[in-house]
Short mmCIF file of C-alpha atoms and ligand atoms in Angstrom, two decimals:
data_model
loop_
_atom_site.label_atom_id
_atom_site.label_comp_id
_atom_site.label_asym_id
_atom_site.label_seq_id
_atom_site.Cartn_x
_atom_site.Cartn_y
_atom_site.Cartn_z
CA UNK A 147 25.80 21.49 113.16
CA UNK A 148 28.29 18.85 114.90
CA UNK A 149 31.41 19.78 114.80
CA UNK A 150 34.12 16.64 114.80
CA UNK A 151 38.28 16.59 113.95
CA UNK A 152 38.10 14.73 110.68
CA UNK A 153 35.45 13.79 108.70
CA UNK A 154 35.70 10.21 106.27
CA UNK A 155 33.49 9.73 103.00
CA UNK A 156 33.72 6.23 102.39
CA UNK A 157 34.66 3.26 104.50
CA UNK A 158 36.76 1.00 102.00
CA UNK A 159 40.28 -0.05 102.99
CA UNK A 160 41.49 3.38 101.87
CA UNK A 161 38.51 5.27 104.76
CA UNK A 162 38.35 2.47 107.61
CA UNK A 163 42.23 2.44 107.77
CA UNK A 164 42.82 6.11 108.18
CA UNK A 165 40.01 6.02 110.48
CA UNK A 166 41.29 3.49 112.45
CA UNK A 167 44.76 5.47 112.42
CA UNK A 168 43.48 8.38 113.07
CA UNK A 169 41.21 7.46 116.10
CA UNK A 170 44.38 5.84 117.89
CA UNK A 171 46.19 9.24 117.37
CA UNK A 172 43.15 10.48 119.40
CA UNK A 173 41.63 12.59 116.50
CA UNK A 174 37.86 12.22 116.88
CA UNK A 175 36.61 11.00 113.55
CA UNK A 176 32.79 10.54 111.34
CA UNK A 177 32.75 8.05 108.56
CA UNK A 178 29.87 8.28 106.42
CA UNK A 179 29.74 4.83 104.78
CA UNK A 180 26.70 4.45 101.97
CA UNK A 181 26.92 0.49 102.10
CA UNK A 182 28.60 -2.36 103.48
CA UNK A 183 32.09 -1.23 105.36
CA UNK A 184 34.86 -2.76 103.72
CA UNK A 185 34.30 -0.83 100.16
CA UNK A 186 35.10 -2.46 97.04
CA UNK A 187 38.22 -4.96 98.53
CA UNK A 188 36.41 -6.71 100.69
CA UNK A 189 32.90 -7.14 99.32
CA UNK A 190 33.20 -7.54 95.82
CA UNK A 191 37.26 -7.20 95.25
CA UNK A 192 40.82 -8.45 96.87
CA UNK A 193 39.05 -10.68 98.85
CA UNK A 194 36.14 -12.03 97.12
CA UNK A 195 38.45 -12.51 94.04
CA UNK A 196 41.29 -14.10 96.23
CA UNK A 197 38.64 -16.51 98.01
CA UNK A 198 38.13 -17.80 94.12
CA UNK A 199 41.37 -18.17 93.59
CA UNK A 200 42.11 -20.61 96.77
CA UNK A 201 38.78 -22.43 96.46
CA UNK A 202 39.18 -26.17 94.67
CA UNK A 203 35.61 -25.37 92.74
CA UNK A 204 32.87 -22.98 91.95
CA UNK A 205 30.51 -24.48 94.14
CA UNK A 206 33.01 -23.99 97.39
CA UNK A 207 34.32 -20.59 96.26
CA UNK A 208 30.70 -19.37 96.37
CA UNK A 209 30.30 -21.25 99.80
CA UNK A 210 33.89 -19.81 101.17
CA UNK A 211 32.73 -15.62 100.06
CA UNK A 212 29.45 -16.14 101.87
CA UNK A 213 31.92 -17.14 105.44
CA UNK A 214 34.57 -14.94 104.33
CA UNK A 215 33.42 -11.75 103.35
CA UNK A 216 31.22 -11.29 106.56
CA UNK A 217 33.50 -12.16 108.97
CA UNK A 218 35.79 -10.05 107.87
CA UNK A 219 33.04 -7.00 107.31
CA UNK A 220 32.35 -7.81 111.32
CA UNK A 221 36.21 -7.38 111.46
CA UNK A 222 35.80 -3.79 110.30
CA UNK A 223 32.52 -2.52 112.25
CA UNK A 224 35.36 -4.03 115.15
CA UNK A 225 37.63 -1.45 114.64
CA UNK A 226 35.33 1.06 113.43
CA UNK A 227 33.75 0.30 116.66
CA UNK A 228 36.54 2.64 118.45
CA UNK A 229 35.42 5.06 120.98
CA UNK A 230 36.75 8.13 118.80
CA UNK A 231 34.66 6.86 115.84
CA UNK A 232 31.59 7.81 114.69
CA UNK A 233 29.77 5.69 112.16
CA UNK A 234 27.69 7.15 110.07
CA UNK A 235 25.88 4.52 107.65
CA UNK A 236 24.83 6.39 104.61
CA UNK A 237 25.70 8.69 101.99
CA UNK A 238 28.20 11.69 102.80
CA UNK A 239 27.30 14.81 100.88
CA UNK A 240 28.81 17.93 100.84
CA UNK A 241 26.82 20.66 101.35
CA UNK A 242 27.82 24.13 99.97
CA UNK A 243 29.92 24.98 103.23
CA UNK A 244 32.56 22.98 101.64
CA UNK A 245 33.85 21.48 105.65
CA UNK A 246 30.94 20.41 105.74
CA UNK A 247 29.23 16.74 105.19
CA UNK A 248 25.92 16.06 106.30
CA UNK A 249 24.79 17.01 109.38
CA UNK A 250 29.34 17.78 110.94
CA UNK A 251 31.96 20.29 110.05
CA UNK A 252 35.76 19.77 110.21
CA UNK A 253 38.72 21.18 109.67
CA UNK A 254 39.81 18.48 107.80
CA UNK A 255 37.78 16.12 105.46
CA UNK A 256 38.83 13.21 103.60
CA UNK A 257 37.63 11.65 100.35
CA UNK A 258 37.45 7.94 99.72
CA UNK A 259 35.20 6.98 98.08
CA UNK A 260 36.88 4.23 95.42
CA UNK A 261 35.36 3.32 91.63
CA UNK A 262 33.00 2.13 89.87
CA UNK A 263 33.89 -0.16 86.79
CA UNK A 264 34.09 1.58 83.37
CA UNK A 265 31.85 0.17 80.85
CA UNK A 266 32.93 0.26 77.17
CA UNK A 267 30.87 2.21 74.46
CA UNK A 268 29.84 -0.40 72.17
CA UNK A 269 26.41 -1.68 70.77
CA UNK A 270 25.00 -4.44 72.62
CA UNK A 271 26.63 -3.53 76.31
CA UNK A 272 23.00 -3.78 77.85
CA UNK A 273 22.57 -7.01 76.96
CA UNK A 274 21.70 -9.08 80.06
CA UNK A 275 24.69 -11.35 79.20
CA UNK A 276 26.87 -8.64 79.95
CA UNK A 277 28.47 -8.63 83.41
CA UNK A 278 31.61 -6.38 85.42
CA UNK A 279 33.44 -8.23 88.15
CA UNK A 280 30.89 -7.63 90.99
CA UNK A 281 27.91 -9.17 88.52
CA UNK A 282 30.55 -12.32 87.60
CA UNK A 283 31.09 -12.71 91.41
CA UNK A 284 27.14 -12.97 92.19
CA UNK A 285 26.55 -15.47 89.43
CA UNK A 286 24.97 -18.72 91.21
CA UNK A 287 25.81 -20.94 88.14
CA UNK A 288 28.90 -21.78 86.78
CA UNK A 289 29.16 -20.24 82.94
CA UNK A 290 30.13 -22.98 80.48
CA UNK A 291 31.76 -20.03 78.07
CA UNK A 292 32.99 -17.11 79.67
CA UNK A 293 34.46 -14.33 77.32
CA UNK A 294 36.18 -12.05 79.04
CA UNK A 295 36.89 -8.43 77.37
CA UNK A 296 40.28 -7.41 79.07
CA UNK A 297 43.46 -8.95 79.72
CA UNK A 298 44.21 -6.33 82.63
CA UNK A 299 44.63 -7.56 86.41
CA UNK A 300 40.91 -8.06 86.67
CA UNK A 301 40.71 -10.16 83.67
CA UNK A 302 43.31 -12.52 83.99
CA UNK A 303 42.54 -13.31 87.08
CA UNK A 304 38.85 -14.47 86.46
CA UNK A 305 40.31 -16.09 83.00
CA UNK A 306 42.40 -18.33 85.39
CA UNK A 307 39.87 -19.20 88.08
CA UNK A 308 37.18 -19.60 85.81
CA UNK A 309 39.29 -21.60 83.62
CA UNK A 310 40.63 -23.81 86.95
CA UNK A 311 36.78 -24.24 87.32
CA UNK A 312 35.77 -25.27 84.06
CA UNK A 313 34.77 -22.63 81.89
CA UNK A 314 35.37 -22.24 78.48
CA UNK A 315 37.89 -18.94 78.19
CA UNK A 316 38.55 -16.45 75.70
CA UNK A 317 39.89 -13.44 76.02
CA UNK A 318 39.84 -10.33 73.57
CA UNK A 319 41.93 -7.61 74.74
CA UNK A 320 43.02 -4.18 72.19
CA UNK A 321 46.56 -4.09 73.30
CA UNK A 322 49.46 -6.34 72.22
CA UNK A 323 49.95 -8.02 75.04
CA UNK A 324 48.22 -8.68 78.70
CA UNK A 325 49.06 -6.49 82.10
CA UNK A 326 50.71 -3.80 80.78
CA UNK A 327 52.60 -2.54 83.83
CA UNK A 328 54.09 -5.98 83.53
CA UNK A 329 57.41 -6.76 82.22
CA UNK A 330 56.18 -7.26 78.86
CA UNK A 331 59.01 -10.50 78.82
CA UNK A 332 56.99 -12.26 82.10
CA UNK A 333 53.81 -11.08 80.82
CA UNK A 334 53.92 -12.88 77.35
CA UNK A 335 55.27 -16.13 79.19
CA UNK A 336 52.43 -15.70 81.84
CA UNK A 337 50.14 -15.36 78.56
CA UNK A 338 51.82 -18.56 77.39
CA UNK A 339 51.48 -20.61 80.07
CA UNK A 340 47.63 -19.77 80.21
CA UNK A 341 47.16 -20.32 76.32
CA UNK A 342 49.17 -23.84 77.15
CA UNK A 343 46.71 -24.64 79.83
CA UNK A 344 43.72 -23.95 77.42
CA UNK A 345 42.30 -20.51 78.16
CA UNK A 346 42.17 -18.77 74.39
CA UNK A 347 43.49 -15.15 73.77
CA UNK A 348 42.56 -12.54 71.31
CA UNK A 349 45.20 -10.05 71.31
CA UNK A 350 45.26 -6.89 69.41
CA UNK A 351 41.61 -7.23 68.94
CA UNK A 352 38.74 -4.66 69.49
CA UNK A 353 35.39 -5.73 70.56
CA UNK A 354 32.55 -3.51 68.07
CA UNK A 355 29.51 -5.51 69.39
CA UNK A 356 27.70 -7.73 72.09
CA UNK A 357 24.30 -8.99 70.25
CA UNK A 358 22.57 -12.49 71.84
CA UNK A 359 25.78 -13.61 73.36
CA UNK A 360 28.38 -13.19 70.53
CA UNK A 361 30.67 -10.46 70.97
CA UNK A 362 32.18 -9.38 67.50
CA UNK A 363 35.38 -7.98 67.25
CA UNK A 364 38.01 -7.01 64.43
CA UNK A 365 41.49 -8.73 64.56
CA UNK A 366 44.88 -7.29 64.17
CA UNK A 367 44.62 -7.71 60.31
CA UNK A 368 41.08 -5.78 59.95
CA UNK A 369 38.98 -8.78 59.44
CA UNK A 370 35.92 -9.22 62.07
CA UNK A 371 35.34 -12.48 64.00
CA UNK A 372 32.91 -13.22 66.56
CA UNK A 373 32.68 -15.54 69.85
CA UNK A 374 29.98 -17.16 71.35
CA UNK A 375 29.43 -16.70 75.23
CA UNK A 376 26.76 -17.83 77.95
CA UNK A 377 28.76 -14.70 80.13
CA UNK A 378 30.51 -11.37 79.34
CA UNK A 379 32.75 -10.09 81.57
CA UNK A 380 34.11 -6.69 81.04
CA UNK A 381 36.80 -6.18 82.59
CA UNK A 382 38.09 -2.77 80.93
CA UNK A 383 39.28 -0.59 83.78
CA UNK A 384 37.32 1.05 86.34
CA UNK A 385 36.85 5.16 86.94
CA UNK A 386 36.88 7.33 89.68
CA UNK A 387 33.87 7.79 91.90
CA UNK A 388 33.44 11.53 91.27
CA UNK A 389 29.85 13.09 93.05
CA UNK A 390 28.06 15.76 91.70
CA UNK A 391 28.34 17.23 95.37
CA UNK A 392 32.00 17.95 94.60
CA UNK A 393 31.26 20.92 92.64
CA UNK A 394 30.21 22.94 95.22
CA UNK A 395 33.64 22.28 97.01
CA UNK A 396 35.40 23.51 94.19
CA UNK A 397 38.73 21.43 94.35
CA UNK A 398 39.64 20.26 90.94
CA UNK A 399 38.91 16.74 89.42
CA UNK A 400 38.01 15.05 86.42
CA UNK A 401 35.16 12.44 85.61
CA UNK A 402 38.27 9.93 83.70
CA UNK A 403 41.10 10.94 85.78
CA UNK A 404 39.60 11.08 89.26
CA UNK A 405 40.31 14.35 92.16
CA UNK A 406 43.68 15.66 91.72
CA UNK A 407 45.68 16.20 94.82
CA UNK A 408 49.02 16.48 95.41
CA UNK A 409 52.06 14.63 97.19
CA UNK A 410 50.05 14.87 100.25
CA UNK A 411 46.82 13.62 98.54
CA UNK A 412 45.33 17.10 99.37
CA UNK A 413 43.33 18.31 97.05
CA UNK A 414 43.33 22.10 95.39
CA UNK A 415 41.44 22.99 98.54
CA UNK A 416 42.77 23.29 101.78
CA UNK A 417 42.22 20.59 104.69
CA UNK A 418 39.80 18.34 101.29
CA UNK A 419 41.87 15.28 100.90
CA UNK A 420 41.52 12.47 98.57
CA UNK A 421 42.95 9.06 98.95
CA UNK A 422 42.26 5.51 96.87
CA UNK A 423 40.99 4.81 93.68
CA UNK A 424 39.21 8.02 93.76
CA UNK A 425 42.31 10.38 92.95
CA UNK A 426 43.12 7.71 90.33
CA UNK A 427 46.75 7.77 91.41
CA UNK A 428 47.32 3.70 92.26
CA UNK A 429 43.79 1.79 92.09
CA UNK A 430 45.49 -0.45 95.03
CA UNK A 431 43.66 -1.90 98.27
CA UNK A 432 47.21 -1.16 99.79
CA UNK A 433 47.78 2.47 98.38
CA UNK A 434 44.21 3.45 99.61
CA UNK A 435 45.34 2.59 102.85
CA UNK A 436 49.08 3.81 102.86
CA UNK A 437 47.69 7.09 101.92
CA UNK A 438 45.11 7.15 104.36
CA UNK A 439 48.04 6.73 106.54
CA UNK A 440 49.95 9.47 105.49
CA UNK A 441 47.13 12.07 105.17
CA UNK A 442 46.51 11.27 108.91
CA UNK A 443 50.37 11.67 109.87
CA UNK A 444 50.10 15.46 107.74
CA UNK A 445 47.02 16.63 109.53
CA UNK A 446 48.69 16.03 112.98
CA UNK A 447 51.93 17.23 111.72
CA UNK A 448 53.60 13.70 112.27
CA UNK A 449 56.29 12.78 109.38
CA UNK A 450 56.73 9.84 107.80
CA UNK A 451 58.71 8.07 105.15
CA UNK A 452 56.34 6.16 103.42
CA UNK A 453 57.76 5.65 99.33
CA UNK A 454 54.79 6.18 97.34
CA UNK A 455 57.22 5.47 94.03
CA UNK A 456 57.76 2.24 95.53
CA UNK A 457 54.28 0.41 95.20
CA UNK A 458 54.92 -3.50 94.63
CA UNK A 459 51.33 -5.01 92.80
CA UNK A 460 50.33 -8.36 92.52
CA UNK A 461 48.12 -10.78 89.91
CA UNK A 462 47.56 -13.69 91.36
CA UNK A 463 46.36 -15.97 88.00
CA UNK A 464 47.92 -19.43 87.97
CA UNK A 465 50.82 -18.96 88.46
CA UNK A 466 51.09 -15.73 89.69
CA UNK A 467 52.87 -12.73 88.36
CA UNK A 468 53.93 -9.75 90.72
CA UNK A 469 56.01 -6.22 90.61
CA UNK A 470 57.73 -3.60 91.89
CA UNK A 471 59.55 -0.48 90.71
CA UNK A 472 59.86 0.00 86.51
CA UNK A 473 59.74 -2.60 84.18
CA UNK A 474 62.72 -3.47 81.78
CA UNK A 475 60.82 -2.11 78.85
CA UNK A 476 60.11 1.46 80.46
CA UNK A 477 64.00 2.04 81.35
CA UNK A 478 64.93 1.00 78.07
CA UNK A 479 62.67 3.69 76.52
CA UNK A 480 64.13 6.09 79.33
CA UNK A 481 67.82 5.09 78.52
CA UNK A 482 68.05 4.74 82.17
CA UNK A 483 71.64 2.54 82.98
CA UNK A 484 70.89 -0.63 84.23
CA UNK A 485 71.26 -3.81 84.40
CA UNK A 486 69.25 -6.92 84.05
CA UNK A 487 69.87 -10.01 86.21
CA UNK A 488 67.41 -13.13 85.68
CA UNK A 489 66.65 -17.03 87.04
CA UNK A 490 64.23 -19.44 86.38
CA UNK A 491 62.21 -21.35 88.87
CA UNK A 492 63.43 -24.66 87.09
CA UNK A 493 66.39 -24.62 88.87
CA UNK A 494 65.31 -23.85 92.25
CA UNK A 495 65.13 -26.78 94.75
CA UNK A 496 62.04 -26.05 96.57
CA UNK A 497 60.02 -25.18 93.34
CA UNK A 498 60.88 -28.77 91.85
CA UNK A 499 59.91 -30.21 95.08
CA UNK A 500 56.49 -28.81 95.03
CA UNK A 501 56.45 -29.44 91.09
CA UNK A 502 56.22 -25.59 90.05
CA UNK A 503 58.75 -25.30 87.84
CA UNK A 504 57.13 -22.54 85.51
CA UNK A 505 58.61 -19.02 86.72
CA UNK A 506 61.06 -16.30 86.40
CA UNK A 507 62.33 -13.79 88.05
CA UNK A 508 63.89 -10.45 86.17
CA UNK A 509 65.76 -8.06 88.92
CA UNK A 510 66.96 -4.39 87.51
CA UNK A 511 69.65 -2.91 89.36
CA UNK A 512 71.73 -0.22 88.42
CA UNK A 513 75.20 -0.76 86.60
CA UNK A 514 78.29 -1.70 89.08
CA UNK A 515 77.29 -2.24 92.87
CA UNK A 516 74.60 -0.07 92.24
CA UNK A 517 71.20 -0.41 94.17
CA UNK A 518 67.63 -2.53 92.61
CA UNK A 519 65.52 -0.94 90.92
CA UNK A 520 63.11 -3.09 90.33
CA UNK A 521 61.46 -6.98 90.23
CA UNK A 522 59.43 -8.40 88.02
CA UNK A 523 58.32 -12.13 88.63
CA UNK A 524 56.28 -15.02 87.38
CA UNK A 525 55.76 -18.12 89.34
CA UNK A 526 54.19 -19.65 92.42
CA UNK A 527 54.03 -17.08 95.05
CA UNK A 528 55.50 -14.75 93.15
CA UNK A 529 53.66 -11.66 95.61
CA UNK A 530 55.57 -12.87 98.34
CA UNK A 531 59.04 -12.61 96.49
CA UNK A 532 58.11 -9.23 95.10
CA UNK A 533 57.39 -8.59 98.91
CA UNK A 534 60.91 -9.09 99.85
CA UNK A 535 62.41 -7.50 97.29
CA UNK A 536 60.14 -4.37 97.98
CA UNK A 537 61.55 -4.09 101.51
CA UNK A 538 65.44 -3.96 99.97
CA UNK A 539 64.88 -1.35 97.30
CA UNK A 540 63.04 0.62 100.13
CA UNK A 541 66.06 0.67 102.39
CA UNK A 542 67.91 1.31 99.13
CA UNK A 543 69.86 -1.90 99.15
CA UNK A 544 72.15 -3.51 96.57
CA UNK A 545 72.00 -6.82 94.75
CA UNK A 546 75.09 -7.48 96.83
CA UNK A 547 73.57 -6.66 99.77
CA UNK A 548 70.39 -9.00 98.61
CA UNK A 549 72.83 -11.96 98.00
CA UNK A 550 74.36 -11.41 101.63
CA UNK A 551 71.20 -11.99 103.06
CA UNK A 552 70.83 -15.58 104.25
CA UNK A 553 67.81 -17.06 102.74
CA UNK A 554 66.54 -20.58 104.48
CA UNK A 555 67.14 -23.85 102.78
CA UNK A 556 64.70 -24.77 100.36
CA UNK A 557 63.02 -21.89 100.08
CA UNK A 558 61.15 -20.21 96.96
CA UNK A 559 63.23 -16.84 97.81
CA UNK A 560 66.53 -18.26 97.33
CA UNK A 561 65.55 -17.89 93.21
CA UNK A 562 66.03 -14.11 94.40
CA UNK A 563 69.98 -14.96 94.86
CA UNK A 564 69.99 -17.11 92.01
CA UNK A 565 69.71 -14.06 89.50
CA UNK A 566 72.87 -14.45 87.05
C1 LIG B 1933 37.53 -7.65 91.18
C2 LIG B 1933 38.56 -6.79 91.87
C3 LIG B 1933 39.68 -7.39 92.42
C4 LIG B 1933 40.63 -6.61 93.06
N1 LIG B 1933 41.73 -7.21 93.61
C5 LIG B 1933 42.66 -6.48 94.23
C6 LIG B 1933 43.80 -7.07 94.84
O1 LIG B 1933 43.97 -8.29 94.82
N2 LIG B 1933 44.70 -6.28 95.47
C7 LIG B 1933 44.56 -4.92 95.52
O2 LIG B 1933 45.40 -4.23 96.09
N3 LIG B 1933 43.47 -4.31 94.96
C8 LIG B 1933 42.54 -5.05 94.33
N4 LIG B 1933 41.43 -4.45 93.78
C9 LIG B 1933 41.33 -2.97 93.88
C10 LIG B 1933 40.84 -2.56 95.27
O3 LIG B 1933 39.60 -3.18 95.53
C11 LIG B 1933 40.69 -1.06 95.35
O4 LIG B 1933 41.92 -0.45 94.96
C12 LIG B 1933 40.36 -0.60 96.76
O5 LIG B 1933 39.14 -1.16 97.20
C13 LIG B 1933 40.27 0.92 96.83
O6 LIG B 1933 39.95 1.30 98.12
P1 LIG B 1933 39.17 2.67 98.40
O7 LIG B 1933 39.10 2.79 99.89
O8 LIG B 1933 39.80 3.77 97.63
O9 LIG B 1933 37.72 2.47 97.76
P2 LIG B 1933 36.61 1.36 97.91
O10 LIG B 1933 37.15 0.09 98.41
O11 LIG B 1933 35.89 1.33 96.61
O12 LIG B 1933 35.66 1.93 99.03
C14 LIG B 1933 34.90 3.09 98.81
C15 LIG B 1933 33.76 3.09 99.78
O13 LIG B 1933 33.14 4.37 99.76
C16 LIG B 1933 31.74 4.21 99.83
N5 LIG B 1933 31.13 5.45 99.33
C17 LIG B 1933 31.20 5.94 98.07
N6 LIG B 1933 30.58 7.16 98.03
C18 LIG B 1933 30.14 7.40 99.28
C19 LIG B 1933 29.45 8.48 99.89
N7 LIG B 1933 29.10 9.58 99.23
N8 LIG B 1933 29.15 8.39 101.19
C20 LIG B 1933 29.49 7.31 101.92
N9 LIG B 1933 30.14 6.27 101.40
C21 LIG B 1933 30.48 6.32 100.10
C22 LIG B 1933 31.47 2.97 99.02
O14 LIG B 1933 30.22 2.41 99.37
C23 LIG B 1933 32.65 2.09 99.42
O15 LIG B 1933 32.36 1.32 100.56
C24 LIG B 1933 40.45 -5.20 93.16
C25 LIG B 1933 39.31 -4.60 92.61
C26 LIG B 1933 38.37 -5.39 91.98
C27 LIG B 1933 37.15 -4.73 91.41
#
């Protein structure tokens, strides 16, 4: 048996970060990677998806992810390249000395080993019309009707791309309305604005069967209606990628839910971490990491301050919607104080000049002087003004103190000192 200082199971952006990290702290450090480095974000998620989304038509999107992906995977095996880093290209399994992974031991082991997408039990999901995100990405044709089941992050996205491409959309999604960590305000105008540009949505609508293309499904008032599609997308969710090797470790987790661990992303056993979409926590390329980050920093007994309750997300549909902190809706049902400060990209300078005028920005601050709790925005780069605002309610800033802060002349971020 080998015996190493930290052993990685999986290299997604969650595993190759805290490897990286970790290596540079001088830890010496195994990944066990079962496929391509770069895990689900950079082969078939963030960036394929993002490559789409910047790419005028099908045909060059599919050109720009065969360039993009790889040079970026050769970016990885770079820094996985590290003299403290071992590389170890298949499957990690635990063996029943639970330090121990293949053929090393450590003290301290960490878990990343993402999701898989979650399929949804109805009749007809087999069919070969049926396709998650990864299947939609490898499609060599362009579909001419593309119904998408889920109006989540992953399924607004590839409603607007595919849409900007040329393919028929419709969406059928259970709840009331789309991206439910969303404002549900900037989520029903993002809906709008997507319905306006032609891409149809089924809302409060369960799918009950996929046969030969047509997906039936019951609408809000119980009756059942069907749509015809050359491609099915589900885009439902996606689940924790639990082993069957983890039972022999004996920390707790759940197939649904994913490994429990706690503010440390340790799980119930000593030195086991888990970090990424396989605790469940924040199914985020930049959580995976951030907590790779911090489990490092608590093995070496290095603190940090990183604000796990502060975790800005981004969809990046046409326009693009992005937030931080709690919508308006959840401190409502809290009856947490606050108040609600809003403007619209209309009357922002720089957004007439490039002629995107649809947007909105909601800020939450507490009452009085008090400090922002949160922003929720629609509009062109909306990720980038979530971004900034991210960076204040970390340092614990005031709208005040926001306002102060000179923003350049015409800028998209002066809509952030707009807010009434
Ligand atoms: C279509 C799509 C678009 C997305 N877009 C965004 C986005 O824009 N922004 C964003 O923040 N997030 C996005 N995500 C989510 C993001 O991809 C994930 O949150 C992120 O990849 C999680 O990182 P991870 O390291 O936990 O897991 P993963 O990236 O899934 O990596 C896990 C790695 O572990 C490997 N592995 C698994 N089991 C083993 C084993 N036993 N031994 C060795 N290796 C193993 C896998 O092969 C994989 O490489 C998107 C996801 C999808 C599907």
């Amino acid at each position: 048996m080998k015996e190493t200082d930290l052993i990685i199971i999986g290299a997604g952006p969650g595993g190759y970060r805290a490897a990286e990290y970790a290596a540079k702290q001088g830890l010496k450090v195994v990944v066990f990677e079962g496929a391509e480095v770069g895990g689900t974000c950079l082969n078939v998620g963030c960036i394929p998806t993002k490559t789409y989304v910047h790419s005028a038509s099908f045909s060059e999107a599919r050109e720009r992810m065969a360039q993009v992906v790889p040079q970026l995977r050769s970016g990885v095996e770079g820094i996985l390249s590290h003299p403290n880093i071992t590389l170890i290209r298949e499957k990690g399994i635990f063996s029943a000395a639970h330090n121990t992974v293949g053929d090393y031991t450590a003290p301290n082991i960490i878990i990343a080993t993402g999701s898989d997408s979650k399929p949804i039990p109805v009749p007809g999901i087999d069919s070969p019309k049926v396709v998650d995100s990864t299947g939609l990405l490898s499609l060599d044709t362009l579909p001419k009707r593309l119904c998408i089941i889920g109006a989540g992050v992953i399924g607004m996205e590839f409603a607007s791309v595919f849409h900007r491409f040329g393919s028929e959309v419709t969406v059928i999604e259970f709840l009331k309305e789309c991206l439910p960590a969303l404002d549900s305000d900037i989520a029903k105008r993002l809906r709008k604005q997507m319905e306006k540009e032609g891409i149809t949505f089924n809302m409060q609508c369960g799918v009950k069967q996929i046969a030969d293309g047509e997906v039936f499904f019951e609408n809000k008032k119980g009756q059942t209606e069907s749509v015809e599609a050359d491609v099915i997308l589900v885009a439902t969710g996606r689940k924790p990628r639990v082993q069957s090797d983890f039972a022999c470790v004996g920390f707790d987790y759940d197939e649904r839910k994913g490994i429990a661990v706690n503010e440390h992303f340790e799980t119930t056993v000593s030195g086991i971490y888990a970090i990424g979409d396989v605790n469940g926590r924040q199914m985020l390329a930049h959580a995976a990491e951030m907590q790779g980050i911090h489990v490092v920093n608590h093995i070496i007994g290095k603190e940090d301050n990183i604000r796990f309750d502060i975790m800005p997300a981004a969809i990046f549909t046409s326009p693009e919607a992005a937030c931080v902190g709690p919508a308006e809706d959840w401190l409502k049902e809290q009856g947490t104080p606050f108040e609600c400060h809003k403007s619209f990209y209309r009357a922002n300078g720089k957004a007439l000049a490039m002629g995107e005028t649809e947007g909105m920005v909601k800020l939450c601050t507490e009452p009085g002087e008090g400090r922002i709790l949160s922003a929720h925005i629609f509009g062109a780069h909306a990720a980038d003004l979530v971004q900034e605002v991210t960076a204040f309610i970390t340092l614990g800033a005031t709208l005040r103190q926001l306002r102060e802060t000179v923003h350049i002349h015409p800028t998209l971020s002066e809509v952030l000192i707009e807010v009434n």
